[in-house]
mmCIF file of C-alpha atoms and ligand atoms in Angstrom:
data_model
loop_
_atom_site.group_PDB
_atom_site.id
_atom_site.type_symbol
_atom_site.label_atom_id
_atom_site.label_comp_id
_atom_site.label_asym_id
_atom_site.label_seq_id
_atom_site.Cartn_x
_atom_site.Cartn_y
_atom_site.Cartn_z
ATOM 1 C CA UNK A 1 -39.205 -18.963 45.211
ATOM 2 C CA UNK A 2 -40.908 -22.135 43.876
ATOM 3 C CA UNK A 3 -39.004 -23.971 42.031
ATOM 4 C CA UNK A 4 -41.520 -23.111 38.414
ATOM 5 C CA UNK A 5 -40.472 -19.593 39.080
ATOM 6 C CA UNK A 6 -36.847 -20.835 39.650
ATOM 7 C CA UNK A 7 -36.930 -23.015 36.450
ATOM 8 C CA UNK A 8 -38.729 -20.396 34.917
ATOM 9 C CA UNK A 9 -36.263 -17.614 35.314
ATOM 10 C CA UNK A 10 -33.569 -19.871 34.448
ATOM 11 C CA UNK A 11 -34.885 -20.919 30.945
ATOM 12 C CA UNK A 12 -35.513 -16.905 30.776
ATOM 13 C CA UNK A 13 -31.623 -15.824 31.139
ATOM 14 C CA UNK A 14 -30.741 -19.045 29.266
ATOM 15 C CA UNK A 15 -32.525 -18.115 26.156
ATOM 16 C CA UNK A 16 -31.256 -14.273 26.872
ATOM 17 C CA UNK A 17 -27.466 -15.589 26.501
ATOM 18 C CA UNK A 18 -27.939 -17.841 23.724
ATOM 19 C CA UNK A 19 -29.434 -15.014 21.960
ATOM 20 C CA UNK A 20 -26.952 -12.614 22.755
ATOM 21 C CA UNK A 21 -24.428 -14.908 21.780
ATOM 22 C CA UNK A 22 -26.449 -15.785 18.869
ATOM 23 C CA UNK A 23 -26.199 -12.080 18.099
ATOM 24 C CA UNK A 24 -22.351 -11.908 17.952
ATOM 25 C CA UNK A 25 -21.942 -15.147 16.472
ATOM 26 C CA UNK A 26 -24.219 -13.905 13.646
ATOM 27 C CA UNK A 27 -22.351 -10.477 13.497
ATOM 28 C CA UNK A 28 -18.803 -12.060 13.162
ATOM 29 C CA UNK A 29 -18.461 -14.492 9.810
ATOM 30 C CA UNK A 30 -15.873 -16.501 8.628
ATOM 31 C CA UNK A 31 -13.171 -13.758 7.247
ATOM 32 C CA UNK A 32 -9.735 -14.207 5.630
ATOM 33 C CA UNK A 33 -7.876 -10.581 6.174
ATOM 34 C CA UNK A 34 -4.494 -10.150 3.676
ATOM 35 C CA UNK A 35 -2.210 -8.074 6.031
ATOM 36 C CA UNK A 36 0.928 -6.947 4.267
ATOM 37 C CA UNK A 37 3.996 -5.014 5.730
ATOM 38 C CA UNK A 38 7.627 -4.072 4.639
ATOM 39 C CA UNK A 39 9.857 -5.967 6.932
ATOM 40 C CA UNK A 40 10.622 -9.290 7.423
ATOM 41 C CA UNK A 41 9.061 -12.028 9.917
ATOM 42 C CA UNK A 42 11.516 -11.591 12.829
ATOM 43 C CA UNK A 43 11.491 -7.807 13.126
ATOM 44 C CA UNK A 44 9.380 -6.014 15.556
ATOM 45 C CA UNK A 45 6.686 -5.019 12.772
ATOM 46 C CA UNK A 46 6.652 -8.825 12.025
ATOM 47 C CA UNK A 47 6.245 -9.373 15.810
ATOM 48 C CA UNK A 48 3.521 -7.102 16.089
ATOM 49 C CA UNK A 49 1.460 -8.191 13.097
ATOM 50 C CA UNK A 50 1.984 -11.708 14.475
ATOM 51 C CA UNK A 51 0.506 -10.923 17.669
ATOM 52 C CA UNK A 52 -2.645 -8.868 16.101
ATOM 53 C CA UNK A 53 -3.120 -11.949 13.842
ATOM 54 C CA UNK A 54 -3.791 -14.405 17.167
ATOM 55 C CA UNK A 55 -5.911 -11.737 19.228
ATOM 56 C CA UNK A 56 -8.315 -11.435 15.648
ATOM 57 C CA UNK A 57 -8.298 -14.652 16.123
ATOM 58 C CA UNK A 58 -8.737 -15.233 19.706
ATOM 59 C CA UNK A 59 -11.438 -12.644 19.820
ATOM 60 C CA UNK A 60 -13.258 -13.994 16.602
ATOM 61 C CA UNK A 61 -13.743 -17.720 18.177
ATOM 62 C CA UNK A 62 -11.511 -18.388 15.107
ATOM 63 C CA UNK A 63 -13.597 -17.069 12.456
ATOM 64 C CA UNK A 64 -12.005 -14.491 11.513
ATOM 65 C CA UNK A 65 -8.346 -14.997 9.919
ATOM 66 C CA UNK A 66 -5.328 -12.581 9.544
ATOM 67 C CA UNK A 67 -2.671 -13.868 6.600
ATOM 68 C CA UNK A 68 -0.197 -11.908 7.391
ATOM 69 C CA UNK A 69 2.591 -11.448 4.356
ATOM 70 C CA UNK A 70 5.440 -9.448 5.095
ATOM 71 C CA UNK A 71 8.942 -8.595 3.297
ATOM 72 C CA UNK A 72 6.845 -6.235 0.662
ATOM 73 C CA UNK A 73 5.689 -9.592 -0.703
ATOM 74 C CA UNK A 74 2.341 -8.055 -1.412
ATOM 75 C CA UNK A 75 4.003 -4.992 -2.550
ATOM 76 C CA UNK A 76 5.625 -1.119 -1.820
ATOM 77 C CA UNK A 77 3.734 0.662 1.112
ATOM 78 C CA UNK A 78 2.677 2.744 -1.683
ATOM 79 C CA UNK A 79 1.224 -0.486 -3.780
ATOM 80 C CA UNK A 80 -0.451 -1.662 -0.472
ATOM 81 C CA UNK A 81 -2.300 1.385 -0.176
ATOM 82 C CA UNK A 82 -3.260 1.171 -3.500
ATOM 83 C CA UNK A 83 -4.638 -2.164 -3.223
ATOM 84 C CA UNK A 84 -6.391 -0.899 0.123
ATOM 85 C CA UNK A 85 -8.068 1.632 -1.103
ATOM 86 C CA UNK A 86 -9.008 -0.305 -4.527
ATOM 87 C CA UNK A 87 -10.242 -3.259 -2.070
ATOM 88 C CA UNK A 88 -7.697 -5.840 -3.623
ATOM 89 C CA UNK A 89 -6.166 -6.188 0.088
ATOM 90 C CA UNK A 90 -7.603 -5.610 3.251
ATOM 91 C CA UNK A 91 -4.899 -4.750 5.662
ATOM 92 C CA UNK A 92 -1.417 -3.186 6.053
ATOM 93 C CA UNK A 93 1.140 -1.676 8.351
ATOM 94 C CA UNK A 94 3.469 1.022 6.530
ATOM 95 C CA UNK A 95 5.408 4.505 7.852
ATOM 96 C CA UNK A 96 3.105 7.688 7.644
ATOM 97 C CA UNK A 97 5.360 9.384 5.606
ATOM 98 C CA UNK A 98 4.509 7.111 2.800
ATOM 99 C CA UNK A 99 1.397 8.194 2.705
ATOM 100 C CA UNK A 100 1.400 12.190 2.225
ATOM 101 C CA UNK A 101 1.051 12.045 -1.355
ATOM 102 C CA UNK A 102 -2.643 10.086 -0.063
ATOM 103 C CA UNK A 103 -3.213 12.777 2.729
ATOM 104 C CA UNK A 104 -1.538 15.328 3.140
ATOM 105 C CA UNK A 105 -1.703 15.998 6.340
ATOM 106 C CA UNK A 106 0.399 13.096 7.154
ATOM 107 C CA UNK A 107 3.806 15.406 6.432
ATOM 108 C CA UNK A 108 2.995 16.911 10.321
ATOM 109 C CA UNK A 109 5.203 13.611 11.464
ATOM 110 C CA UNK A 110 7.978 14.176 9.109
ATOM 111 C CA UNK A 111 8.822 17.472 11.037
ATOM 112 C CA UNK A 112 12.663 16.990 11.782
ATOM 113 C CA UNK A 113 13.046 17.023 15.951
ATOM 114 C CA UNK A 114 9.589 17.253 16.258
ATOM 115 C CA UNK A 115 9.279 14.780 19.573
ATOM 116 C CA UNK A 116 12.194 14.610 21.894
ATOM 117 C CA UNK A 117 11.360 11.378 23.149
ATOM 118 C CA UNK A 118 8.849 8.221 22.871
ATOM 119 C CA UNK A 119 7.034 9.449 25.367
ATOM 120 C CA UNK A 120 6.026 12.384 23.645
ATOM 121 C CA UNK A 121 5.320 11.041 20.466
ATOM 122 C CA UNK A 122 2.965 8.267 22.247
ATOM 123 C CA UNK A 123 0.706 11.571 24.280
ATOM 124 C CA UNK A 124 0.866 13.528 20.849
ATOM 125 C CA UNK A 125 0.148 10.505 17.904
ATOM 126 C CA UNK A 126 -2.443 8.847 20.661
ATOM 127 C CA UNK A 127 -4.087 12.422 21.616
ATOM 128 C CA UNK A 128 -6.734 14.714 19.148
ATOM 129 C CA UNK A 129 -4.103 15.658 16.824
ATOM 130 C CA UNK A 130 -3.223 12.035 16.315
ATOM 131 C CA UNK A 131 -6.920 11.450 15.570
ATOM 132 C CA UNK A 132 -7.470 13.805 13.368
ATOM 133 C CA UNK A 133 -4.935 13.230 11.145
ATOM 134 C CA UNK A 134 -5.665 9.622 11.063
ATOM 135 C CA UNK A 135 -9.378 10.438 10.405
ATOM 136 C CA UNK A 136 -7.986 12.226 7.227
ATOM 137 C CA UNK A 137 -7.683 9.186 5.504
ATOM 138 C CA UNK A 138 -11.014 8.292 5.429
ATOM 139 C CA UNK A 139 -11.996 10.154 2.446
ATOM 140 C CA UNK A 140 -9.473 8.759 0.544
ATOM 141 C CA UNK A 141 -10.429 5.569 0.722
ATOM 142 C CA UNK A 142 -8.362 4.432 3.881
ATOM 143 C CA UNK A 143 -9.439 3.479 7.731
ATOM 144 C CA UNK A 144 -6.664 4.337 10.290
ATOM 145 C CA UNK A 145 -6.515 1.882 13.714
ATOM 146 C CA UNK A 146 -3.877 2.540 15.636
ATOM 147 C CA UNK A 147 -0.235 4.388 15.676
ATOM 148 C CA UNK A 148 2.650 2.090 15.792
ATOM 149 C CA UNK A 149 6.582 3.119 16.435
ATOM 150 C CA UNK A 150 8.981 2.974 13.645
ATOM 151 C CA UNK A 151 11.170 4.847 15.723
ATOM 152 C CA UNK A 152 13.950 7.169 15.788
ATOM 153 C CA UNK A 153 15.740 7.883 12.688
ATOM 154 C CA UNK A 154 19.855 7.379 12.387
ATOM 155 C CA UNK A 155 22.058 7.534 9.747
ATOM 156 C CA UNK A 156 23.992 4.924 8.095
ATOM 157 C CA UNK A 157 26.313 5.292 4.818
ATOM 158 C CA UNK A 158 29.745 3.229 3.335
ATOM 159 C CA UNK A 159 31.716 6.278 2.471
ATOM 160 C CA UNK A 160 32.629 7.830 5.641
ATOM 161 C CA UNK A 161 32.293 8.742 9.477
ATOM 162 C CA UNK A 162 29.468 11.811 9.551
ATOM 163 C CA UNK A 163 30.833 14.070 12.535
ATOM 164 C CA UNK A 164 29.983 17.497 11.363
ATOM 165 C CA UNK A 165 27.006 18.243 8.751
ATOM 166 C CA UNK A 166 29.918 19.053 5.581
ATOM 167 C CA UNK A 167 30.473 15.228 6.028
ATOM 168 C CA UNK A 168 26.894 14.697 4.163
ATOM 169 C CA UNK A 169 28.501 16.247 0.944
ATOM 170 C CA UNK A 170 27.997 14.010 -2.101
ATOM 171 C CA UNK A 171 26.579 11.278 -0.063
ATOM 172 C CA UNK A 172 23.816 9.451 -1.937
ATOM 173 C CA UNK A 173 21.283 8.850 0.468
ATOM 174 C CA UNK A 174 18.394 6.547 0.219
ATOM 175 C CA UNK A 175 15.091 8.693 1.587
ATOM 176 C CA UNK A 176 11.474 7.715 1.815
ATOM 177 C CA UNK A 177 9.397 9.043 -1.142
ATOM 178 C CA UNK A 178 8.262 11.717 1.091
ATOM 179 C CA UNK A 179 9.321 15.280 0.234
ATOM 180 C CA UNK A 180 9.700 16.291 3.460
ATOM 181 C CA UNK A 181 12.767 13.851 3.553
ATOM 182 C CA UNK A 182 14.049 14.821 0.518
ATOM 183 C CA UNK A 183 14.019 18.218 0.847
ATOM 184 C CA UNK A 184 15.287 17.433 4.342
ATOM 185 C CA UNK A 185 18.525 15.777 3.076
ATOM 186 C CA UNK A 186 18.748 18.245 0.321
ATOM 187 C CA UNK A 187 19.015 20.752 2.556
ATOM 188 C CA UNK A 188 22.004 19.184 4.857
ATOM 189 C CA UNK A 189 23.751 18.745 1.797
ATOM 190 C CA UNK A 190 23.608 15.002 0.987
ATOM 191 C CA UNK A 191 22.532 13.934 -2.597
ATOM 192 C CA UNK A 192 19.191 13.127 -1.234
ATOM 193 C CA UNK A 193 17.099 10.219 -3.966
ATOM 194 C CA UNK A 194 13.659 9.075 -3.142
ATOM 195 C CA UNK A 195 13.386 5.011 -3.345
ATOM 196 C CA UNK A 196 11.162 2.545 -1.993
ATOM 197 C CA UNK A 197 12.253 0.883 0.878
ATOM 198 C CA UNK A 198 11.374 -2.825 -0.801
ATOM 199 C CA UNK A 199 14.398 -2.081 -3.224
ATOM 200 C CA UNK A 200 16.646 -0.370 -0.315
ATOM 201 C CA UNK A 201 19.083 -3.518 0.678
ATOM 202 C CA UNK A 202 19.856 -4.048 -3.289
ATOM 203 C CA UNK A 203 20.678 -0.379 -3.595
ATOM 204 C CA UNK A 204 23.108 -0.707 -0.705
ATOM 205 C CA UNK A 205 24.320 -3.861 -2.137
ATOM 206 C CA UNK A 206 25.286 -2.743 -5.542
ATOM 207 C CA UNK A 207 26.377 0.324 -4.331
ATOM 208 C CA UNK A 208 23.495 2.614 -6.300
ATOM 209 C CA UNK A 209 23.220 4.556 -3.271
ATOM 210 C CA UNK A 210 26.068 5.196 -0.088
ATOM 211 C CA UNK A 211 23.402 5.063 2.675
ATOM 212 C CA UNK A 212 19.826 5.652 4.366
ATOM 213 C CA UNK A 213 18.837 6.274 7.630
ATOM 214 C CA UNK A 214 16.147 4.329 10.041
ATOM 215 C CA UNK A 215 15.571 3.064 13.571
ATOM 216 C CA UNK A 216 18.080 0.867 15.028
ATOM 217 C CA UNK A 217 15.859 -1.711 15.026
ATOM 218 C CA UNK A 218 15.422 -1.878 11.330
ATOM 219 C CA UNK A 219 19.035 -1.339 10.158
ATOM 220 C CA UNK A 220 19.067 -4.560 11.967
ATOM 221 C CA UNK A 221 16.419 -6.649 11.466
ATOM 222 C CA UNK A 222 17.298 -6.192 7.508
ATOM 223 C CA UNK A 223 20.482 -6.856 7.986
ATOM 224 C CA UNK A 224 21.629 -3.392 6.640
ATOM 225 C CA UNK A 225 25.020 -4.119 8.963
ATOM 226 C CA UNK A 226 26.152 -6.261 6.299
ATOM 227 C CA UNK A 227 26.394 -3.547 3.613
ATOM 228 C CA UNK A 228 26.684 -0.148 5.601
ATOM 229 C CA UNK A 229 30.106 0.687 7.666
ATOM 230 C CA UNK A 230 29.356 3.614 9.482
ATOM 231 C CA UNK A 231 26.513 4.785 11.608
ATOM 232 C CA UNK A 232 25.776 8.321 12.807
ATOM 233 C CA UNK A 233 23.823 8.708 16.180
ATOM 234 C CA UNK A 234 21.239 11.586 14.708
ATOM 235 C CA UNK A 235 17.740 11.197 15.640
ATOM 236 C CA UNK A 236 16.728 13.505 13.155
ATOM 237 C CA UNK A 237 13.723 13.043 13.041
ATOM 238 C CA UNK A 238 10.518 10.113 14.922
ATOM 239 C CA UNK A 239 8.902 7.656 12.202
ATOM 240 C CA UNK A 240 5.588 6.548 13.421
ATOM 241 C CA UNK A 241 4.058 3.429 11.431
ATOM 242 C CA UNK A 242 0.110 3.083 11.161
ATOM 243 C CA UNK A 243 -1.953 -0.046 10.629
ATOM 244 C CA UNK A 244 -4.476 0.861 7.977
ATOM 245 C CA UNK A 245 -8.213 -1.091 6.969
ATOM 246 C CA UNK A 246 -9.139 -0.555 3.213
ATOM 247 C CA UNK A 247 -12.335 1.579 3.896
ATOM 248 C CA UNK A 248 -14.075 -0.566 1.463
ATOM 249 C CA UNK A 249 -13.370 -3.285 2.967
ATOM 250 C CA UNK A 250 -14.220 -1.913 6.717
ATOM 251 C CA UNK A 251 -17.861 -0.459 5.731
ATOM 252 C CA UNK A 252 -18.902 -3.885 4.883
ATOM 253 C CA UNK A 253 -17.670 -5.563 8.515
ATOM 254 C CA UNK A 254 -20.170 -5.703 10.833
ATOM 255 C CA UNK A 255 -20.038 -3.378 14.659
ATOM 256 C CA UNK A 256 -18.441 -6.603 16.596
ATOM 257 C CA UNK A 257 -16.451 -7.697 13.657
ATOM 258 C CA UNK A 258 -14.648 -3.839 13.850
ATOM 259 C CA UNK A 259 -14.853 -3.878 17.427
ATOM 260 C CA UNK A 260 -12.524 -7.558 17.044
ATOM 261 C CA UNK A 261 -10.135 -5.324 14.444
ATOM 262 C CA UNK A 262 -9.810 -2.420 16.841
ATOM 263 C CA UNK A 263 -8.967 -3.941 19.844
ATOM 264 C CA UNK A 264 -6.306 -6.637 18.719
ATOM 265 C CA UNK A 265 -5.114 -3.568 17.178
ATOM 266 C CA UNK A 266 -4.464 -1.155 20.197
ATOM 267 C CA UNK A 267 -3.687 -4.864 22.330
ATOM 268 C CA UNK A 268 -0.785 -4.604 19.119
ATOM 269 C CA UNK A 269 0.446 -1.364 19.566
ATOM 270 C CA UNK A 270 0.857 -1.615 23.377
ATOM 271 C CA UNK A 271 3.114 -4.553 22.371
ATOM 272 C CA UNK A 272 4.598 -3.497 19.507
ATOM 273 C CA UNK A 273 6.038 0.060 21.322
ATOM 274 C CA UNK A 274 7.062 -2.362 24.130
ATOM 275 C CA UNK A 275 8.763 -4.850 22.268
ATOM 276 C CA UNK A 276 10.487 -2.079 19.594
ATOM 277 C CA UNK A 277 11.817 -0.135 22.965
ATOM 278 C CA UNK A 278 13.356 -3.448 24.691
ATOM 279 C CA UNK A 279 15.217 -3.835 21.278
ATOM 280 C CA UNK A 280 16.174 -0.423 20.509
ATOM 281 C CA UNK A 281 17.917 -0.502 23.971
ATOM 282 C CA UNK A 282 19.735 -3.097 22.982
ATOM 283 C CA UNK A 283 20.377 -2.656 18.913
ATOM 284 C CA UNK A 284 22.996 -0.318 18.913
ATOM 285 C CA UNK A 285 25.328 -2.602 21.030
ATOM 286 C CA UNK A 286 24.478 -5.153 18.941
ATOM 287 C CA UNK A 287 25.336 -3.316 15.471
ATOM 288 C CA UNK A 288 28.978 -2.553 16.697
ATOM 289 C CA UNK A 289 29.347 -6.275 17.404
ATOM 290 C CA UNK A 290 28.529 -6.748 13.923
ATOM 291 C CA UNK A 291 31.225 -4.744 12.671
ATOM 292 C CA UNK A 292 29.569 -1.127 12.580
ATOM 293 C CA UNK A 293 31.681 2.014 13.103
ATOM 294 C CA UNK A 294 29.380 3.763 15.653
ATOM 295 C CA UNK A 295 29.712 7.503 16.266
ATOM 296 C CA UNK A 296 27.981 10.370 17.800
ATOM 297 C CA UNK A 297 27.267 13.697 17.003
ATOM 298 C CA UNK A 298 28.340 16.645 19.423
ATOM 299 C CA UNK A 299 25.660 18.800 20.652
ATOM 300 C CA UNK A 300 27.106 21.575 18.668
ATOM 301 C CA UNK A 301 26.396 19.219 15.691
ATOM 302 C CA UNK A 302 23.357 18.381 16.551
ATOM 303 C CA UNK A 303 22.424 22.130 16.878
ATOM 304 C CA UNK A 304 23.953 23.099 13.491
ATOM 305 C CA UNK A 305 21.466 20.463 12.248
ATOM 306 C CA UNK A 306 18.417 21.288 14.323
ATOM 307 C CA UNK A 307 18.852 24.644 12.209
ATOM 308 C CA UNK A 308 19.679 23.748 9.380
ATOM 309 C CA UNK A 309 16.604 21.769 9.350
ATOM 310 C CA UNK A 310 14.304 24.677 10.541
ATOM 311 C CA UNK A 311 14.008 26.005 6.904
ATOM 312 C CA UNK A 312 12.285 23.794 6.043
ATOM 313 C CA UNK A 313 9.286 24.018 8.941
ATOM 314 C CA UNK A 314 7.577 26.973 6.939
ATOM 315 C CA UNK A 315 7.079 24.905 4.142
ATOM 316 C CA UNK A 316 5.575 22.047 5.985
ATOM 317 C CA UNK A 317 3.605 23.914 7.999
ATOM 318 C CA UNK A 318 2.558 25.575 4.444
ATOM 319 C CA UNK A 319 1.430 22.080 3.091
ATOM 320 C CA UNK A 320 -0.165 20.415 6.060
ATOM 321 C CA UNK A 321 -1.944 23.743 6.919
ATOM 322 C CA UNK A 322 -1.093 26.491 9.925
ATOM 323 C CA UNK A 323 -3.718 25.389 12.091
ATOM 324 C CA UNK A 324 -2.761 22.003 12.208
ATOM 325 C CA UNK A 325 0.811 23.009 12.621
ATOM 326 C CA UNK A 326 0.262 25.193 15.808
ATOM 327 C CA UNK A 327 -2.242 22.898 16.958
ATOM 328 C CA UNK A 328 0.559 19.973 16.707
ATOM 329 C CA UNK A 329 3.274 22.642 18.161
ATOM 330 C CA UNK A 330 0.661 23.084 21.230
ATOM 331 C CA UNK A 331 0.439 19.011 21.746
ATOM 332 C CA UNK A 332 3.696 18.829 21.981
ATOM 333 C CA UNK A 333 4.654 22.251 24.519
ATOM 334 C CA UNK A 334 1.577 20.180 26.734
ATOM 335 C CA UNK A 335 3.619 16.758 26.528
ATOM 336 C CA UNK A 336 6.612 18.204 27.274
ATOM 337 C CA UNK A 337 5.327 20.038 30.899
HETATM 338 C C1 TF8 B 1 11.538 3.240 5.262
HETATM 339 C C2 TF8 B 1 10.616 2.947 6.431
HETATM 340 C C3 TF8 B 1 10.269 1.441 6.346
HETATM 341 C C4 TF8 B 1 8.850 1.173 6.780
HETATM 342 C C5 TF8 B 1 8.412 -0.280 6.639
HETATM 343 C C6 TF8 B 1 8.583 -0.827 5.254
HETATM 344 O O1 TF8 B 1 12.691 3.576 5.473
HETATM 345 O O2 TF8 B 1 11.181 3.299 7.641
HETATM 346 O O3 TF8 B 1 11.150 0.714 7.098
HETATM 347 O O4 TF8 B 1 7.970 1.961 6.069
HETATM 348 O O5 TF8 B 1 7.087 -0.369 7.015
HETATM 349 O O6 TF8 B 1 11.066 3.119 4.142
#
């Protein structure tokens, strides 16, 4: 090769990168994204949005910027989406269940037992069925990303051990605005009241309710130790989280600056199920060394529940439509082989 040809082919692919990097550079502007969740900074949803913030960035060359706010201080899951959808706020994390009264279709995850394990709920939330419900946001105004793990759901109340399902009686209980979960506790026989989850630790606190139920990791990461005595090993039911884009907002990003969004978000939820898993392990131990009465439920309590609870499948099956539910049903018979 002579060396004109050499020098030649060099400017060539020089110009080639700089205008392919050109290209991206142009595609991704300077951005400031508002991402609000529920809990606090040092729980695993705080974790997780932490880590998405610094892969934006990362992947952005720094232009693009996640403020992450958390402890509800940009509002209820139900004000965030609000403010999504409106385009007053870009970004939030929030459970799925407080969205039904958005999409309907949402309810399919509320389904009492409906995973055995994470690993199911991962194959299932990650698979078509995940999809599609996620892509049922879209017309209202919402962008789904990715699937996080709440995780699953336990009981927790002041007034007294729950060993057998007549326990429940005239037990206020805290639920999710969700009327799967109402009807859900309704139906077990505790004085089941919807309330946000911003205003949950106050209710404990002043005694307006007797308990709630969550993941392990969240009865500890908001302290809920401190004003619940007893906690009842149930996993009733698995609470997914999902990290929604106001579709507003996400129409009027660029391909590379979704493509940025995207994959700090899966790069997140790889974490975040991680992380929430290592701590789960280890949460329960940690609750009784905070003072928590800690109890089980026999299988034959656990049954009793299981069909108790199977009333109510009609009706959800009724709201989030029968193809979806034996679709879902099918996901999760091929997860479990
Ligand atoms: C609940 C949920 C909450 C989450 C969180 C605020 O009990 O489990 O912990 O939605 O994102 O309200």
């Amino acid at each position: 090769m002579t060396t004109f040809r050499r020098t030649l082919l060099a400017a060539v692919s020089a110009a080639t990168l700089v205008a392919s990097f050109g290209a991206i550079a142009q595609d991704i502007k300077p951005r400031i994204i508002r991402f609000g969740y529920g809990l606090n900074e040092v729980s695993n949803q705080g974790r997780a949005v932490k880590l998405f913030a610094e892969e934006v960035e990362k992947a952005s060359g720094g232009k693009m910027k996640v403020r992450a706010v958390g402890a509800a201080a940009l509002g209820s899951d139900a004000q965030m989406q609000q403010a999504l959808i409106g385009g007053a706020q870009e970004m939030m994390v929030g459970s799925t269940a407080t969205l039904v009264g958005i999409t309907k279709e949402m309810a399919i995850w509320d389904t009492p037992f409906l995973f055995n394990n994470a690993k199911e709920a991962d194959v299932v939330l990650d698979g078509p069925v995940g999809q599609k419900v996620m892509d049922k946001l879209q017309e209202k105004g919402l962008v789904g990303l990715v699937y996080w793990e709440n995780g699953f759901r336990n009981l927790t109340n002041n007034k007294r051990a729950v060993n057998k399902l007549e326990d429940l009686d005239s037990i206020k209980l805290r639920v999710m605005p969700n009327p799967v979960f109402l009807e859900s506790f309704k139906t077990l026989g505790a004085n089941a009241v919807p309330l946000s989850f911003s205003e949950l630790f106050t209710a404990l606190e002043t005694k307006a309710v007797d308990g709630q139920e969550n993941p392990y990791n969240t009865i500890l990461s908001s302290k809920f130790y401190e004003v619940q005595k007893y906690l009842t090993v149930t996993n009733h039911v698995y609470s997914p989280w999902i990290v929604l884009v106001s579709k507003k907002y996400w129409d009027g990003l660029s391909k590379a600056e979704q493509k940025v969004l995207l994959d700090a978000a899966v790069k997140s939820r790889d974490f975040e199920r991680k992380d929430t898993r290592e701590e789960a392990a280890k949460a329960l131990a940690e609750l009784k060394a905070k003072g928590m009465q800690v109890n089980e439920l026999t299988p034959t309590e656990t049954n009793r529940m299981r069909e108790k609870l199977s009333a109510i499948n009609a009706s959800i099956a009724a709201n989030v439509g029968e193809a979806l539910w034996k679709e879902t049903q099918a996901a999760v018979a091929q997860a479990r082989k």
